[in-house]
Tab-separated table of N, CA and C in Angstrom:
chain	number	residue	atom	x	y	z
A	1	MET	N	-66.197	-86.752	6.153
A	1	MET	CA	-65.512	-85.473	6.179
A	1	MET	C	-66.589	-86.037	4.685
A	2	ILE	N	-66.984	-86.591	3.226
A	2	ILE	CA	-67.292	-86.257	2.647
A	2	ILE	C	-69.249	-85.613	2.736
A	3	HIS	N	-69.605	-86.455	4.269
A	3	HIS	CA	-71.324	-86.036	4.688
A	3	HIS	C	-71.646	-83.643	5.504
A	4	TYR	N	-69.855	-83.288	5.578
A	4	TYR	CA	-69.556	-82.370	5.856
A	4	TYR	C	-69.364	-81.971	5.320
A	5	LEU	N	-68.526	-81.909	4.765
A	5	LEU	CA	-68.595	-80.876	2.628
A	5	LEU	C	-69.969	-81.095	1.886
A	6	GLN	N	-70.456	-81.753	1.745
A	6	GLN	CA	-72.047	-82.124	1.125
A	6	GLN	C	-72.547	-81.702	2.278
A	7	ASN	N	-72.722	-79.949	3.426
A	7	ASN	CA	-73.866	-79.751	4.328
A	7	ASN	C	-73.361	-78.977	4.676
A	8	LEU	N	-72.094	-77.855	3.899
A	8	LEU	CA	-71.700	-76.532	4.519
A	8	LEU	C	-73.414	-75.318	3.748
A	9	SER	N	-72.875	-74.783	4.625
A	9	SER	CA	-74.223	-73.710	4.791
A	9	SER	C	-73.087	-72.317	4.858
A	10	PHE	N	-73.757	-70.733	4.292
A	10	PHE	CA	-72.813	-70.151	3.816
A	10	PHE	C	-72.246	-68.963	5.415
A	11	TRP	N	-73.091	-70.352	6.698
A	11	TRP	CA	-71.923	-69.381	7.836
A	11	TRP	C	-69.994	-70.481	7.746
A	12	ASP	N	-70.510	-71.279	8.059
A	12	ASP	CA	-69.585	-72.093	7.090
A	12	ASP	C	-68.697	-70.680	6.666
A	13	TRP	N	-68.696	-69.766	5.207
A	13	TRP	CA	-67.761	-69.490	4.311
A	13	TRP	C	-67.392	-68.253	4.507
A	14	LEU	N	-68.290	-68.564	5.755
A	14	LEU	CA	-68.741	-66.390	6.474
A	14	LEU	C	-68.017	-66.594	7.620
A	15	ALA	N	-67.591	-67.838	8.511
A	15	ALA	CA	-66.899	-68.181	10.252
A	15	ALA	C	-65.527	-68.179	9.195
A	16	LEU	N	-65.155	-68.943	7.988
A	16	LEU	CA	-63.958	-69.023	7.346
A	16	LEU	C	-63.023	-67.725	6.566
A	17	ALA	N	-64.056	-67.116	7.175
A	17	ALA	CA	-64.064	-65.584	6.299
A	17	ALA	C	-63.491	-65.040	7.172
A	18	THR	N	-64.046	-64.637	8.285
A	18	THR	CA	-63.785	-64.299	9.858
A	18	THR	C	-62.541	-64.636	10.285
A	19	ILE	N	-61.961	-65.722	10.227
A	19	ILE	CA	-60.652	-66.623	10.574
A	19	ILE	C	-60.046	-66.071	10.225
A	20	LEU	N	-60.067	-66.145	8.517
A	20	LEU	CA	-59.089	-65.503	7.428
A	20	LEU	C	-58.581	-63.491	7.590
A	21	LEU	N	-59.630	-63.045	8.004
A	21	LEU	CA	-59.480	-61.508	7.841
A	21	LEU	C	-58.942	-61.451	9.620
A	22	ILE	N	-59.296	-61.742	10.690
A	22	ILE	CA	-58.425	-61.801	12.323
A	22	ILE	C	-57.473	-61.927	11.530
A	23	LEU	N	-56.799	-62.951	10.657
A	23	LEU	CA	-55.483	-63.339	10.712
A	23	LEU	C	-54.354	-62.337	10.331
A	24	GLU	N	-55.822	-61.432	9.376
A	24	GLU	CA	-54.439	-61.294	8.648
A	24	GLU	C	-54.205	-59.590	9.880
A	25	VAL	N	-55.440	-59.401	10.380
A	25	VAL	CA	-55.766	-58.065	11.308
A	25	VAL	C	-53.930	-58.244	12.285
A	26	PHE	N	-53.447	-59.466	12.592
A	26	PHE	CA	-52.449	-59.794	12.812
A	26	PHE	C	-50.792	-59.824	11.914
A	27	GLY	N	-50.814	-59.270	10.377
A	27	GLY	CA	-50.071	-59.427	9.685
A	27	GLY	C	-49.670	-60.073	8.863
A	28	ALA	N	-50.387	-60.896	8.654
A	28	ALA	CA	-50.965	-61.555	6.263
A	28	ALA	C	-49.962	-60.762	5.412
A	29	GLY	N	-49.529	-59.397	5.287
A	29	GLY	CA	-49.540	-58.499	4.666
A	29	GLY	C	-50.662	-57.984	3.440
A	30	GLY	N	-52.136	-58.269	3.349
A	30	GLY	CA	-52.256	-58.296	2.779
A	30	GLY	C	-52.508	-59.639	1.528
A	31	TYR	N	-52.106	-60.974	1.594
A	31	TYR	CA	-52.449	-61.840	1.450
A	31	TYR	C	-53.893	-62.921	1.503
A	32	LEU	N	-54.056	-63.112	3.447
A	32	LEU	CA	-54.993	-63.539	3.799
A	32	LEU	C	-56.586	-62.339	3.578
A	33	LEU	N	-55.660	-61.066	2.989
A	33	LEU	CA	-57.135	-60.506	3.365
A	33	LEU	C	-58.469	-60.753	1.604
A	34	TRP	N	-57.306	-61.368	1.147
A	34	TRP	CA	-58.094	-61.777	-0.452
A	34	TRP	C	-58.202	-63.075	-0.644
A	35	ILE	N	-57.839	-63.503	0.219
A	35	ILE	CA	-58.798	-64.783	0.114
A	35	ILE	C	-60.243	-65.168	1.522
A	36	GLY	N	-59.879	-64.203	2.385
A	36	GLY	CA	-61.374	-64.139	3.489
A	36	GLY	C	-62.570	-63.538	2.357
A	37	LEU	N	-62.445	-62.241	1.462
A	37	LEU	CA	-62.625	-61.697	-0.080
A	37	LEU	C	-63.539	-62.819	-0.318
A	38	ALA	N	-63.220	-63.651	-0.971
A	38	ALA	CA	-63.117	-64.427	-1.548
A	38	ALA	C	-64.241	-65.844	-0.567
A	39	ALA	N	-63.899	-66.025	0.798
A	39	ALA	CA	-64.542	-66.908	1.312
A	39	ALA	C	-66.085	-66.514	1.772
A	40	ALA	N	-65.859	-64.734	1.813
A	40	ALA	CA	-66.933	-64.534	2.787
A	40	ALA	C	-68.188	-64.243	1.271
A	41	CYS	N	-67.511	-63.494	-0.286
A	41	CYS	CA	-68.230	-63.871	-1.500
A	41	CYS	C	-69.031	-65.146	-1.764
A	42	VAL	N	-68.022	-66.006	-1.214
A	42	VAL	CA	-69.073	-67.616	-1.738
A	42	VAL	C	-70.026	-67.671	-0.344
A	43	GLY	N	-69.563	-67.846	0.927
A	43	GLY	CA	-70.719	-67.427	1.570
A	43	GLY	C	-71.722	-66.059	1.362
A	44	VAL	N	-72.145	-65.469	0.758
A	44	VAL	CA	-72.892	-64.139	-0.109
A	44	VAL	C	-74.130	-65.218	-1.036
A	45	LEU	N	-73.144	-66.150	-1.508
A	45	LEU	CA	-73.314	-66.994	-2.980
A	45	LEU	C	-74.584	-67.731	-2.689
A	46	THR	N	-73.972	-69.300	-1.456
A	46	THR	CA	-74.478	-69.601	-0.803
A	46	THR	C	-75.773	-69.550	0.222
A	47	TYR	N	-75.309	-69.064	0.455
A	47	TYR	CA	-76.640	-67.692	0.830
A	47	TYR	C	-77.758	-67.990	0.295
A	48	LEU	N	-77.727	-66.904	-1.179
A	48	LEU	CA	-78.290	-66.681	-1.809
A	48	LEU	C	-78.942	-68.081	-2.835
A	49	PHE	N	-78.226	-69.629	-2.721
A	49	PHE	CA	-78.108	-70.019	-3.541
A	49	PHE	C	-77.737	-71.615	-2.791
A	50	PRO	N	-78.895	-71.481	-1.700
A	50	PRO	CA	-78.502	-72.644	-1.069
A	50	PRO	C	-78.575	-73.909	-1.567
A	51	ALA	N	-78.692	-73.916	-2.694
A	51	ALA	CA	-78.612	-75.733	-3.165
A	51	ALA	C	-77.701	-75.464	-3.815
A	52	LEU	N	-76.970	-75.132	-3.931
A	52	LEU	CA	-75.227	-74.705	-4.861
A	52	LEU	C	-74.149	-75.760	-4.077
A	53	PRO	N	-73.617	-77.068	-5.353
A	53	PRO	CA	-72.860	-78.692	-4.427
A	53	PRO	C	-71.012	-78.090	-4.142
A	54	TRP	N	-71.739	-78.901	-2.924
A	54	TRP	CA	-70.169	-78.197	-2.082
A	54	TRP	C	-68.625	-78.308	-2.995
A	55	VAL	N	-69.625	-78.602	-4.270
A	55	VAL	CA	-67.967	-78.854	-5.361
A	55	VAL	C	-67.977	-77.276	-5.880
A	56	TRP	N	-68.976	-76.983	-6.770
A	56	TRP	CA	-68.919	-76.124	-7.137
A	56	TRP	C	-68.623	-74.219	-6.562
A	57	GLN	N	-69.176	-74.664	-4.643
A	57	GLN	CA	-68.720	-73.209	-4.234
A	57	GLN	C	-67.023	-73.670	-3.858
A	58	PHE	N	-66.606	-74.785	-3.833
A	58	PHE	CA	-65.202	-74.924	-3.422
A	58	PHE	C	-64.668	-73.863	-4.926
A	59	PHE	N	-64.905	-74.749	-6.016
A	59	PHE	CA	-64.290	-74.584	-8.083
A	59	PHE	C	-64.944	-72.674	-6.996
A	60	LEU	N	-65.922	-72.389	-7.248
A	60	LEU	CA	-65.825	-70.471	-6.622
A	60	LEU	C	-65.402	-69.835	-5.544
A	61	PHE	N	-65.011	-70.727	-4.932
A	61	PHE	CA	-63.878	-70.223	-3.307
A	61	PHE	C	-62.309	-69.578	-4.415
A	62	GLY	N	-61.552	-71.039	-5.429
A	62	GLY	CA	-60.300	-71.042	-5.474
A	62	GLY	C	-60.588	-69.875	-6.834
A	63	LEU	N	-62.078	-69.959	-7.566
A	63	LEU	CA	-60.917	-68.887	-8.670
A	63	LEU	C	-61.781	-67.166	-8.056
A	64	LEU	N	-62.345	-67.295	-7.209
A	64	LEU	CA	-62.322	-65.923	-6.647
A	64	LEU	C	-61.540	-65.705	-5.991
A	65	ALA	N	-61.307	-66.488	-4.483
A	65	ALA	CA	-59.579	-66.586	-4.339
A	65	ALA	C	-58.436	-65.940	-5.445
A	66	ILE	N	-58.332	-66.520	-6.590
A	66	ILE	CA	-57.269	-65.772	-7.722
A	66	ILE	C	-57.342	-64.854	-8.446
A	67	LEU	N	-58.889	-64.252	-8.911
A	67	LEU	CA	-59.030	-63.470	-9.374
A	67	LEU	C	-58.797	-61.853	-8.093
A	68	THR	N	-59.288	-62.202	-7.075
A	68	THR	CA	-58.859	-61.305	-6.457
A	68	THR	C	-57.260	-60.222	-6.080
A	69	ALA	N	-57.194	-61.461	-5.742
A	69	ALA	CA	-55.942	-61.894	-5.889
A	69	ALA	C	-54.606	-61.214	-6.647
A	70	VAL	N	-54.971	-61.286	-8.081
A	70	VAL	CA	-54.397	-61.321	-9.303
A	70	VAL	C	-54.703	-60.022	-9.329
A	71	VAL	N	-56.193	-59.636	-8.744
A	71	VAL	CA	-56.484	-57.659	-9.447
A	71	VAL	C	-56.235	-56.304	-8.452
A	72	TRP	N	-55.725	-57.109	-6.961
A	72	TRP	CA	-54.790	-56.505	-6.327
A	72	TRP	C	-53.087	-56.570	-7.094
A	73	TRP	N	-52.791	-57.961	-7.034
A	73	TRP	CA	-51.501	-57.067	-8.170
A	73	TRP	C	-51.126	-56.479	-9.096
A	74	ARG	N	-52.224	-56.542	-10.265
A	74	ARG	CA	-52.361	-55.321	-11.074
A	74	ARG	C	-52.670	-53.803	-10.650
A	75	ARG	N	-53.459	-53.771	-8.693
A	75	ARG	CA	-53.061	-52.713	-8.589
A	75	ARG	C	-51.852	-52.103	-8.000
A	76	GLN	N	-51.367	-52.652	-7.225
A	76	GLN	CA	-50.507	-52.716	-6.663
A	76	GLN	C	-49.359	-52.506	-7.802
A	77	ARG	N	-49.040	-52.716	-8.863
A	77	ARG	CA	-48.521	-52.597	-9.628
A	77	ARG	C	-48.625	-51.998	-11.144
A	78	SER	N	-49.555	-50.587	-10.831
A	78	SER	CA	-49.646	-49.459	-11.648
A	78	SER	C	-49.354	-48.126	-11.040
A	79	PRO	N	-49.159	-47.444	-11.819
A	79	PRO	CA	-48.632	-46.207	-12.046
A	79	PRO	C	-49.257	-45.652	-10.784
A	80	LEU	N	-48.712	-44.626	-9.396
A	80	LEU	CA	-50.117	-44.484	-8.951
A	80	LEU	C	-49.734	-42.855	-10.253
A	81	PRO	N	-51.247	-41.922	-9.629
A	81	PRO	CA	-51.578	-41.171	-10.565
A	81	PRO	C	-51.185	-40.076	-9.929
A	82	PRO	N	-50.356	-38.703	-10.755
A	82	PRO	CA	-49.699	-37.615	-10.631
A	82	PRO	C	-50.406	-36.540	-9.127
A	83	SER	N	-49.695	-36.439	-7.927
A	83	SER	CA	-49.991	-35.923	-6.828
A	83	SER	C	-50.864	-34.187	-7.309
A	84	ASP	N	-52.041	-33.628	-6.400
A	84	ASP	CA	-52.618	-33.039	-6.774
A	84	ASP	C	-51.686	-31.926	-5.587
A	85	GLN	N	-50.844	-32.223	-4.651
A	85	GLN	CA	-49.192	-31.828	-3.910
A	85	GLN	C	-48.345	-32.960	-3.588
A	86	PRO	N	-47.487	-32.429	-4.190
A	86	PRO	CA	-46.535	-33.418	-5.014
A	86	PRO	C	-45.197	-33.572	-3.415
A	87	GLY	N	-45.576	-31.959	-2.962
A	87	GLY	CA	-43.930	-31.342	-2.371
A	87	GLY	C	-45.238	-31.719	-0.745
A	88	LEU	N	-45.916	-32.294	-0.209
A	88	LEU	CA	-47.160	-32.674	0.907
A	88	LEU	C	-45.487	-33.531	1.881
A	89	ASN	N	-44.959	-34.702	1.899
A	89	ASN	CA	-43.868	-34.601	3.080
A	89	ASN	C	-42.826	-34.773	2.877
A	90	ARG	N	-42.705	-33.606	2.110
A	90	ARG	CA	-41.237	-33.440	1.772
A	90	ARG	C	-40.801	-31.873	2.538
A	91	ARG	N	-41.182	-31.303	3.937
A	91	ARG	CA	-40.921	-30.054	3.778
A	91	ARG	C	-39.742	-29.098	3.330
A	92	GLY	N	-39.596	-28.498	2.952
A	92	GLY	CA	-37.729	-28.718	2.263
A	92	GLY	C	-38.694	-28.262	1.383
A	93	SER	N	-38.660	-28.321	0.374
A	93	SER	CA	-38.414	-29.141	-1.168
A	93	SER	C	-39.032	-27.182	-0.991
A	94	GLU	N	-39.941	-26.318	-0.807
A	94	GLU	CA	-40.710	-25.269	-0.885
A	94	GLU	C	-40.361	-24.288	-1.302
A	95	LEU	N	-38.619	-24.732	-0.366
A	95	LEU	CA	-38.116	-23.485	-0.092
A	95	LEU	C	-36.611	-23.863	-0.933
A	96	LEU	N	-36.380	-24.431	-1.861
A	96	LEU	CA	-35.610	-24.345	-3.006
A	96	LEU	C	-35.846	-23.523	-4.189
A	97	GLY	N	-34.977	-22.521	-4.473
A	97	GLY	CA	-35.322	-21.377	-5.049
A	97	GLY	C	-34.947	-20.642	-3.890
A	98	ARG	N	-35.228	-19.869	-3.579
A	98	ARG	CA	-36.022	-18.668	-2.314
A	98	ARG	C	-34.571	-18.577	-1.878
A	99	ARG	N	-34.778	-17.646	-1.842
A	99	ARG	CA	-33.019	-16.506	-0.608
A	99	ARG	C	-33.300	-16.387	0.683
A	100	PHE	N	-32.867	-15.931	1.842
A	100	PHE	CA	-33.335	-15.877	2.761
A	100	PHE	C	-31.829	-15.041	3.308
A	101	ALA	N	-31.559	-14.479	4.486
A	101	ALA	CA	-30.337	-13.887	4.967
A	101	ALA	C	-30.449	-15.650	6.334
A	102	LEU	N	-29.682	-15.179	6.695
A	102	LEU	CA	-28.778	-16.253	7.636
A	102	LEU	C	-28.899	-15.613	8.837
A	103	HIS	N	-29.546	-16.858	9.697
A	103	HIS	CA	-29.709	-16.426	10.792
A	103	HIS	C	-29.277	-16.479	12.034
A	104	GLU	N	-28.360	-17.745	11.861
A	104	GLU	CA	-26.331	-18.106	12.890
A	104	GLU	C	-26.086	-17.850	11.649
A	105	ALA	N	-24.258	-17.566	11.516
A	105	ALA	CA	-22.931	-17.744	10.616
A	105	ALA	C	-23.268	-19.141	10.133
A	106	ILE	N	-22.286	-19.445	9.063
A	106	ILE	CA	-21.976	-20.293	8.685
A	106	ILE	C	-20.730	-20.714	9.013
A	107	ILE	N	-20.295	-21.410	10.040
A	107	ILE	CA	-19.583	-21.813	10.930
A	107	ILE	C	-19.517	-23.737	10.056
A	108	ASP	N	-17.612	-23.780	9.687
A	108	ASP	CA	-17.408	-25.364	9.469
A	108	ASP	C	-17.629	-25.393	8.791
A	109	GLY	N	-19.060	-24.985	8.021
A	109	GLY	CA	-19.823	-25.184	7.216
A	109	GLY	C	-21.660	-26.005	7.602
A	110	ARG	N	-21.577	-25.626	8.560
A	110	ARG	CA	-23.080	-25.155	9.314
A	110	ARG	C	-22.933	-23.925	9.939
A	111	GLY	N	-25.248	-24.139	9.770
A	111	GLY	CA	-25.369	-22.271	10.191
A	111	GLY	C	-27.636	-22.995	10.156
A	112	LYS	N	-27.123	-21.591	9.596
A	112	LYS	CA	-29.593	-22.039	10.428
A	112	LYS	C	-29.927	-20.344	9.187
A	113	ILE	N	-31.059	-20.700	8.530
A	113	ILE	CA	-31.594	-19.799	8.844
A	113	ILE	C	-33.520	-19.646	9.049
A	114	LYS	N	-33.873	-18.643	9.403
A	114	LYS	CA	-34.876	-19.078	9.618
A	114	LYS	C	-36.135	-18.439	8.166
A	115	ALA	N	-36.587	-19.743	8.308
A	115	ALA	CA	-37.769	-19.013	6.811
A	115	ALA	C	-39.247	-19.384	7.901
A	116	GLY	N	-40.401	-18.750	7.528
A	116	GLY	CA	-40.699	-18.076	8.473
A	116	GLY	C	-41.311	-18.504	9.728
A	117	ASP	N	-41.571	-19.304	10.364
A	117	ASP	CA	-41.252	-19.592	12.137
A	117	ASP	C	-40.557	-20.688	12.561
A	118	SER	N	-40.224	-21.132	12.041
A	118	SER	CA	-38.775	-22.724	11.544
A	118	SER	C	-37.306	-21.600	11.230
A	119	LEU	N	-36.560	-22.739	12.280
A	119	LEU	CA	-35.093	-22.917	12.702
A	119	LEU	C	-34.526	-23.247	10.981
A	120	TRP	N	-34.075	-23.203	9.980
A	120	TRP	CA	-33.317	-24.612	9.361
A	120	TRP	C	-32.138	-24.762	9.081
A	121	LEU	N	-31.359	-26.168	9.379
A	121	LEU	CA	-30.686	-26.277	8.819
A	121	LEU	C	-29.737	-26.197	7.866
A	122	VAL	N	-28.551	-25.290	7.525
A	122	VAL	CA	-27.740	-25.362	5.834
A	122	VAL	C	-26.104	-26.115	5.914
A	123	SER	N	-26.099	-26.086	4.938
A	123	SER	CA	-24.247	-26.724	4.761
A	123	SER	C	-24.054	-25.291	3.554
A	124	GLY	N	-22.941	-25.243	3.893
A	124	GLY	CA	-22.345	-24.527	2.760
A	124	GLY	C	-21.070	-23.949	3.188
A	125	PRO	N	-20.545	-22.567	2.130
A	125	PRO	CA	-19.521	-21.623	2.342
A	125	PRO	C	-19.720	-20.870	3.694
A	126	ASP	N	-18.185	-21.534	4.763
A	126	ASP	CA	-18.986	-20.082	5.527
A	126	ASP	C	-18.743	-18.736	4.565
A	127	LEU	N	-20.030	-17.991	6.489
A	127	LEU	CA	-20.919	-16.804	4.977
A	127	LEU	C	-20.493	-16.013	7.486
A	128	PRO	N	-20.800	-14.817	7.442
A	128	PRO	CA	-21.781	-14.650	8.600
A	128	PRO	C	-22.599	-13.973	8.741
A	129	ALA	N	-23.144	-13.831	9.939
A	129	ALA	CA	-24.462	-13.873	9.801
A	129	ALA	C	-25.325	-12.729	9.286
A	130	GLY	N	-26.977	-13.116	8.163
A	130	GLY	CA	-27.510	-12.149	8.086
A	130	GLY	C	-26.888	-11.918	6.191
A	131	SER	N	-25.844	-12.520	6.603
A	131	SER	CA	-25.295	-12.821	4.075
A	131	SER	C	-26.521	-13.388	3.323
A	132	PRO	N	-27.070	-12.558	2.739
A	132	PRO	CA	-27.837	-13.519	1.678
A	132	PRO	C	-27.516	-14.622	1.057
A	133	VAL	N	-27.942	-15.586	1.145
A	133	VAL	CA	-28.054	-17.176	0.496
A	133	VAL	C	-29.140	-17.231	0.239
A	134	LYS	N	-29.189	-18.758	-1.104
A	134	LYS	CA	-29.814	-19.173	-2.020
A	134	LYS	C	-29.955	-20.580	-1.652
A	135	VAL	N	-31.093	-21.121	-1.285
A	135	VAL	CA	-31.376	-22.689	-0.850
A	135	VAL	C	-31.309	-23.554	-2.271
A	136	VAL	N	-29.840	-24.607	-2.237
A	136	VAL	CA	-30.280	-24.468	-3.904
A	136	VAL	C	-29.742	-26.303	-3.830
A	137	ALA	N	-30.876	-26.808	-2.538
A	137	ALA	CA	-30.694	-28.109	-3.087
A	137	ALA	C	-30.896	-29.137	-1.514
A	138	GLN	N	-31.580	-29.897	-0.990
A	138	GLN	CA	-32.629	-30.676	-0.001
A	138	GLN	C	-31.503	-32.211	0.497
A	139	GLU	N	-30.356	-31.951	1.093
A	139	GLU	CA	-30.435	-33.311	2.369
A	139	GLU	C	-31.233	-34.185	2.869
A	140	GLY	N	-32.439	-34.039	3.503
A	140	GLY	CA	-32.644	-34.805	4.833
A	140	GLY	C	-33.102	-32.796	5.111
A	141	VAL	N	-32.971	-33.246	6.495
A	141	VAL	CA	-33.240	-32.358	7.458
A	141	VAL	C	-32.980	-30.947	6.830
A	142	VAL	N	-31.614	-31.317	6.278
A	142	VAL	CA	-30.021	-29.924	5.488
A	142	VAL	C	-30.764	-29.372	4.801
A	143	LEU	N	-30.587	-27.885	4.935
A	143	LEU	CA	-30.505	-27.290	3.264
A	143	LEU	C	-29.161	-26.931	2.410
A	144	LYS	N	-29.047	-27.193	1.122
A	144	LYS	CA	-27.784	-26.891	1.524
A	144	LYS	C	-28.019	-25.665	0.711
A	145	VAL	N	-27.010	-24.458	0.769
A	145	VAL	CA	-27.139	-22.720	-0.200
A	145	VAL	C	-25.684	-22.465	-0.687
A	146	GLU	N	-25.924	-21.462	-1.117
A	146	GLU	CA	-25.004	-21.067	-1.806
A	146	GLU	C	-25.030	-19.423	-1.074
A	147	GLN	N	-23.971	-18.806	-1.784
A	147	GLN	CA	-24.286	-17.138	-1.284
A	147	GLN	C	-24.384	-16.682	-2.687
A	148	ASP	N	-26.430	-15.629	-1.636
A	148	ASP	CA	-26.084	-14.606	-3.352
A	148	ASP	C	-25.599	-13.517	-2.970
A	149	ALA	N	-25.512	-13.542	-4.388
A	149	ALA	CA	-24.385	-12.172	-4.353
A	149	ALA	C	-25.393	-10.866	-5.274
A	150	THR	N	-26.332	-11.337	-5.254
A	150	THR	CA	-27.577	-10.575	-6.710
A	150	THR	C	-28.527	-10.496	-6.094
A	151	ARG	N	-28.986	-10.478	-5.715
A	151	ARG	CA	-30.064	-9.726	-4.639
A	151	ARG	C	-29.554	-9.248	-3.207
A	152	GLU	N	-30.760	-8.763	-2.760
A	152	GLU	CA	-30.843	-9.268	-1.511
A	152	GLU	C	-31.532	-10.120	-0.180
A	153	ALA	N	-31.805	-10.795	1.005
A	153	ALA	CA	-32.047	-11.542	1.002
A	153	ALA	C	-33.484	-11.376	1.206
A	154	VAL	N	-34.457	-12.406	1.017
A	154	VAL	CA	-35.605	-12.223	1.668
A	154	VAL	C	-35.354	-12.687	3.456
A	155	ARG	N	-36.309	-11.511	4.385
A	155	ARG	CA	-36.142	-11.758	5.877
A	155	ARG	C	-37.392	-12.866	6.665
């Protein structure tokens, strides 16, 4: 075993890195990625410095594995920068505050409005079709509306 460790080549480290990265693909949740990258780095260092003793190789492997994991952990915990498109995956949020005419009457608290080329489910007080309403909230795919007596509805 000691003889094998004393004769580690860069191929051994790259093979270990490949195995770890393949295992990561099968769903390790990010843990093996950083250890695999550390093994790949040690492989590159062993290629550049072939006389690097095996003790130093394992020391660098451990150090790089810890360092890459800590950097990843800190990056995961850092707050995300504000998005330049805050409503990107929240369809309907752009409709908040807008006024529409009811496409289908609200009966038993449910009806529909037409916004652009889409029909949206709405909830609110019972109103006849064509009544002006204002979108006041969104709950999933249902928009909450209230009667808008102040203006003419936008179609």
